[in-house]
């Protein structure tokens, strides 16, 4: 009597395969601002904005029950709709004043991927723009 376990051969040629669909996160759609910022922008507002069509994994989850400051939201919407919109928005305020919560809420509504970075005197450009990577004995700069 043999203690050997029987070997089973499985034919994988006829097994269904799963396909991975490539998602273009840069694809945009046009939506009504009133729909994006409901109920904080009245339904009568007909302005439209472009937002990413697909939700990137880095888009933050909306904070349940969060109510944005109306003045702050109005300023951000003006910035967003400006034809000469600068590439950045600068927020200032004391610790605990809601800057981070507001930005996370805004990015969740706009479907924008978000990376939180603490700005301090030791912040290096690589943290924001990319990093050095050692590849085959050569140090290469890789952009984020």
PDB file of C-alpha atoms in Angstrom:
ATOM      1  CA  UNK A   1       0.000   0.000   0.000  1.00  0.00           C
ATOM      2  CA  UNK A   2       1.412   3.382  -1.016  1.00  0.00           C
ATOM      3  CA  UNK A   3       1.236   6.595   1.036  1.00  0.00           C
ATOM      4  CA  UNK A   4       1.505   8.754  -2.105  1.00  0.00           C
ATOM      5  CA  UNK A   5      -1.278  11.276  -2.640  1.00  0.00           C
ATOM      6  CA  UNK A   6      -3.056  11.058  -5.978  1.00  0.00           C
ATOM      7  CA  UNK A   7      -2.239  13.872  -8.410  1.00  0.00           C
ATOM      8  CA  UNK A   8      -5.101  15.632 -10.139  1.00  0.00           C
ATOM      9  CA  UNK A   9      -4.499  17.396 -13.431  1.00  0.00           C
ATOM     10  CA  UNK A  10      -6.660  20.446 -14.147  1.00  0.00           C
ATOM     11  CA  UNK A  11      -7.117  21.686 -17.694  1.00  0.00           C
ATOM     12  CA  UNK A  12      -6.872  25.484 -17.409  1.00  0.00           C
ATOM     13  CA  UNK A  13      -7.296  26.083 -21.143  1.00  0.00           C
ATOM     14  CA  UNK A  14     -11.074  25.962 -20.869  1.00  0.00           C
ATOM     15  CA  UNK A  15     -11.343  27.969 -17.652  1.00  0.00           C
ATOM     16  CA  UNK A  16     -12.975  31.385 -17.900  1.00  0.00           C
ATOM     17  CA  UNK A  17     -10.510  34.198 -17.497  1.00  0.00           C
ATOM     18  CA  UNK A  18     -11.236  37.518 -15.915  1.00  0.00           C
ATOM     19  CA  UNK A  19     -10.443  40.647 -17.850  1.00  0.00           C
ATOM     20  CA  UNK A  20      -9.194  43.852 -16.351  1.00  0.00           C
ATOM     21  CA  UNK A  21     -10.737  46.953 -17.824  1.00  0.00           C
ATOM     22  CA  UNK A  22      -8.389  49.893 -18.122  1.00  0.00           C
ATOM     23  CA  UNK A  23      -9.887  53.062 -16.678  1.00  0.00           C
ATOM     24  CA  UNK A  24      -8.935  56.481 -17.992  1.00  0.00           C
ATOM     25  CA  UNK A  25      -9.028  58.634 -14.862  1.00  0.00           C
ATOM     26  CA  UNK A  26      -8.371  61.760 -16.934  1.00  0.00           C
ATOM     27  CA  UNK A  27     -11.711  61.396 -18.756  1.00  0.00           C
ATOM     28  CA  UNK A  28     -13.997  64.294 -17.781  1.00  0.00           C
ATOM     29  CA  UNK A  29     -17.757  64.829 -17.761  1.00  0.00           C
ATOM     30  CA  UNK A  30     -19.817  68.004 -17.618  1.00  0.00           C
ATOM     31  CA  UNK A  31     -22.146  68.289 -14.640  1.00  0.00           C
ATOM     32  CA  UNK A  32     -24.320  70.988 -13.133  1.00  0.00           C
ATOM     33  CA  UNK A  33     -22.674  72.792 -10.235  1.00  0.00           C
ATOM     34  CA  UNK A  34     -25.967  72.615  -8.352  1.00  0.00           C
ATOM     35  CA  UNK A  35     -25.811  68.793  -8.560  1.00  0.00           C
ATOM     36  CA  UNK A  36     -22.208  68.603  -7.353  1.00  0.00           C
ATOM     37  CA  UNK A  37     -22.691  70.972  -4.422  1.00  0.00           C
ATOM     38  CA  UNK A  38     -26.277  70.070  -3.524  1.00  0.00           C
ATOM     39  CA  UNK A  39     -27.840  71.403  -1.241  1.00  0.00           C
ATOM     40  CA  UNK A  40     -25.346  74.245  -0.793  1.00  0.00           C
ATOM     41  CA  UNK A  41     -25.776  75.645  -4.326  1.00  0.00           C
ATOM     42  CA  UNK A  42     -29.413  76.364  -5.276  1.00  0.00           C
ATOM     43  CA  UNK A  43     -30.977  74.158  -7.957  1.00  0.00           C
ATOM     44  CA  UNK A  44     -31.696  77.301 -10.015  1.00  0.00           C
ATOM     45  CA  UNK A  45     -27.945  77.764 -10.657  1.00  0.00           C
ATOM     46  CA  UNK A  46     -27.348  76.517 -14.195  1.00  0.00           C
ATOM     47  CA  UNK A  47     -23.542  76.796 -14.302  1.00  0.00           C
ATOM     48  CA  UNK A  48     -21.729  73.619 -15.349  1.00  0.00           C
ATOM     49  CA  UNK A  49     -18.266  72.323 -14.459  1.00  0.00           C
ATOM     50  CA  UNK A  50     -15.980  69.540 -15.617  1.00  0.00           C
ATOM     51  CA  UNK A  51     -15.123  66.774 -13.151  1.00  0.00           C
ATOM     52  CA  UNK A  52     -13.429  63.377 -13.591  1.00  0.00           C
ATOM     53  CA  UNK A  53     -15.856  60.765 -14.910  1.00  0.00           C
ATOM     54  CA  UNK A  54     -14.363  57.864 -12.962  1.00  0.00           C
ATOM     55  CA  UNK A  55     -13.734  57.800  -9.225  1.00  0.00           C
ATOM     56  CA  UNK A  56     -10.024  57.275  -8.579  1.00  0.00           C
ATOM     57  CA  UNK A  57      -9.124  55.179  -5.497  1.00  0.00           C
ATOM     58  CA  UNK A  58      -7.414  58.266  -4.006  1.00  0.00           C
ATOM     59  CA  UNK A  59     -10.623  60.329  -3.993  1.00  0.00           C
ATOM     60  CA  UNK A  60     -11.502  60.824  -0.316  1.00  0.00           C
ATOM     61  CA  UNK A  61     -14.786  59.608   1.103  1.00  0.00           C
ATOM     62  CA  UNK A  62     -17.202  62.385   1.901  1.00  0.00           C
ATOM     63  CA  UNK A  63     -17.407  63.247   5.585  1.00  0.00           C
ATOM     64  CA  UNK A  64     -20.926  62.335   6.725  1.00  0.00           C
ATOM     65  CA  UNK A  65     -22.841  65.319   8.050  1.00  0.00           C
ATOM     66  CA  UNK A  66     -20.151  67.843   7.092  1.00  0.00           C
ATOM     67  CA  UNK A  67     -21.524  71.323   6.375  1.00  0.00           C
ATOM     68  CA  UNK A  68     -19.049  73.652   4.638  1.00  0.00           C
ATOM     69  CA  UNK A  69     -18.673  77.295   5.553  1.00  0.00           C
ATOM     70  CA  UNK A  70     -20.791  79.166   2.977  1.00  0.00           C
ATOM     71  CA  UNK A  71     -18.310  82.031   2.541  1.00  0.00           C
ATOM     72  CA  UNK A  72     -15.421  79.614   2.059  1.00  0.00           C
ATOM     73  CA  UNK A  73     -17.435  77.526  -0.418  1.00  0.00           C
ATOM     74  CA  UNK A  74     -18.410  80.649  -2.362  1.00  0.00           C
ATOM     75  CA  UNK A  75     -14.746  81.706  -2.635  1.00  0.00           C
ATOM     76  CA  UNK A  76     -13.677  78.239  -3.766  1.00  0.00           C
ATOM     77  CA  UNK A  77     -16.435  78.054  -6.388  1.00  0.00           C
ATOM     78  CA  UNK A  78     -15.340  81.480  -7.686  1.00  0.00           C
ATOM     79  CA  UNK A  79     -11.741  80.210  -7.867  1.00  0.00           C
ATOM     80  CA  UNK A  80     -12.852  77.016  -9.604  1.00  0.00           C
ATOM     81  CA  UNK A  81     -14.930  78.853 -12.217  1.00  0.00           C
ATOM     82  CA  UNK A  82     -12.365  81.567 -12.929  1.00  0.00           C
ATOM     83  CA  UNK A  83     -11.107  81.405 -16.539  1.00  0.00           C
ATOM     84  CA  UNK A  84      -7.615  82.376 -15.330  1.00  0.00           C
ATOM     85  CA  UNK A  85      -7.703  79.942 -12.399  1.00  0.00           C
ATOM     86  CA  UNK A  86      -4.280  79.600 -10.815  1.00  0.00           C
ATOM     87  CA  UNK A  87      -2.862  76.112 -10.364  1.00  0.00           C
ATOM     88  CA  UNK A  88      -3.189  76.240  -6.603  1.00  0.00           C
ATOM     89  CA  UNK A  89      -5.478  77.316  -3.818  1.00  0.00           C
ATOM     90  CA  UNK A  90      -3.946  78.484  -0.558  1.00  0.00           C
ATOM     91  CA  UNK A  91      -5.876  78.061   2.688  1.00  0.00           C
ATOM     92  CA  UNK A  92      -4.762  79.605   5.957  1.00  0.00           C
ATOM     93  CA  UNK A  93      -6.155  79.241   9.442  1.00  0.00           C
ATOM     94  CA  UNK A  94      -5.372  78.086  12.935  1.00  0.00           C
ATOM     95  CA  UNK A  95      -5.084  74.422  13.827  1.00  0.00           C
ATOM     96  CA  UNK A  96      -8.536  72.857  14.069  1.00  0.00           C
ATOM     97  CA  UNK A  97     -10.297  75.524  11.993  1.00  0.00           C
ATOM     98  CA  UNK A  98     -11.463  72.994   9.381  1.00  0.00           C
ATOM     99  CA  UNK A  99      -9.081  73.544   6.464  1.00  0.00           C
ATOM    100  CA  UNK A 100      -8.377  69.840   5.948  1.00  0.00           C
ATOM    101  CA  UNK A 101     -11.998  68.753   6.418  1.00  0.00           C
ATOM    102  CA  UNK A 102     -13.142  71.371   3.910  1.00  0.00           C
ATOM    103  CA  UNK A 103     -10.591  70.285   1.300  1.00  0.00           C
ATOM    104  CA  UNK A 104     -11.410  66.590   1.770  1.00  0.00           C
ATOM    105  CA  UNK A 105     -15.119  67.380   1.404  1.00  0.00           C
ATOM    106  CA  UNK A 106     -14.458  69.511  -1.684  1.00  0.00           C
ATOM    107  CA  UNK A 107     -12.280  66.854  -3.339  1.00  0.00           C
ATOM    108  CA  UNK A 108     -14.881  64.175  -2.593  1.00  0.00           C
ATOM    109  CA  UNK A 109     -17.570  66.298  -4.262  1.00  0.00           C
ATOM    110  CA  UNK A 110     -15.365  67.127  -7.275  1.00  0.00           C
ATOM    111  CA  UNK A 111     -14.139  63.533  -7.620  1.00  0.00           C
ATOM    112  CA  UNK A 112     -10.510  64.682  -7.305  1.00  0.00           C
ATOM    113  CA  UNK A 113      -7.804  62.287  -6.098  1.00  0.00           C
ATOM    114  CA  UNK A 114      -6.169  63.699  -2.982  1.00  0.00           C
ATOM    115  CA  UNK A 115      -2.855  63.234  -1.215  1.00  0.00           C
ATOM    116  CA  UNK A 116      -2.402  64.882   2.182  1.00  0.00           C
ATOM    117  CA  UNK A 117       1.044  66.336   2.808  1.00  0.00           C
ATOM    118  CA  UNK A 118       2.071  68.078   6.010  1.00  0.00           C
ATOM    119  CA  UNK A 119       3.956  71.235   5.110  1.00  0.00           C
ATOM    120  CA  UNK A 120       6.798  72.034   7.481  1.00  0.00           C
ATOM    121  CA  UNK A 121      10.340  73.449   7.307  1.00  0.00           C
ATOM    122  CA  UNK A 122      11.815  70.003   6.573  1.00  0.00           C
ATOM    123  CA  UNK A 123       9.574  69.326   3.552  1.00  0.00           C
ATOM    124  CA  UNK A 124      11.688  68.392   0.538  1.00  0.00           C
ATOM    125  CA  UNK A 125      10.596  68.890  -3.097  1.00  0.00           C
ATOM    126  CA  UNK A 126      10.694  65.125  -3.692  1.00  0.00           C
ATOM    127  CA  UNK A 127       7.748  64.688  -1.333  1.00  0.00           C
ATOM    128  CA  UNK A 128       5.558  66.790  -3.631  1.00  0.00           C
ATOM    129  CA  UNK A 129       7.014  66.289  -7.092  1.00  0.00           C
ATOM    130  CA  UNK A 130       8.576  62.850  -7.191  1.00  0.00           C
ATOM    131  CA  UNK A 131      11.465  60.889  -5.764  1.00  0.00           C
ATOM    132  CA  UNK A 132      14.903  59.482  -6.424  1.00  0.00           C
ATOM    133  CA  UNK A 133      14.896  55.774  -7.352  1.00  0.00           C
ATOM    134  CA  UNK A 134      17.919  53.495  -7.571  1.00  0.00           C
ATOM    135  CA  UNK A 135      17.640  51.419 -10.760  1.00  0.00           C
ATOM    136  CA  UNK A 136      20.450  49.172 -12.035  1.00  0.00           C
ATOM    137  CA  UNK A 137      22.998  51.099 -10.003  1.00  0.00           C
ATOM    138  CA  UNK A 138      21.842  54.475 -11.360  1.00  0.00           C
ATOM    139  CA  UNK A 139      19.916  57.041  -9.330  1.00  0.00           C
ATOM    140  CA  UNK A 140      16.970  58.305 -11.436  1.00  0.00           C
ATOM    141  CA  UNK A 141      14.389  61.004 -10.708  1.00  0.00           C
ATOM    142  CA  UNK A 142      10.815  59.699 -10.972  1.00  0.00           C
ATOM    143  CA  UNK A 143       7.867  62.100 -11.091  1.00  0.00           C
ATOM    144  CA  UNK A 144       4.675  61.299  -9.197  1.00  0.00           C
TER     145      UNK A 144
END
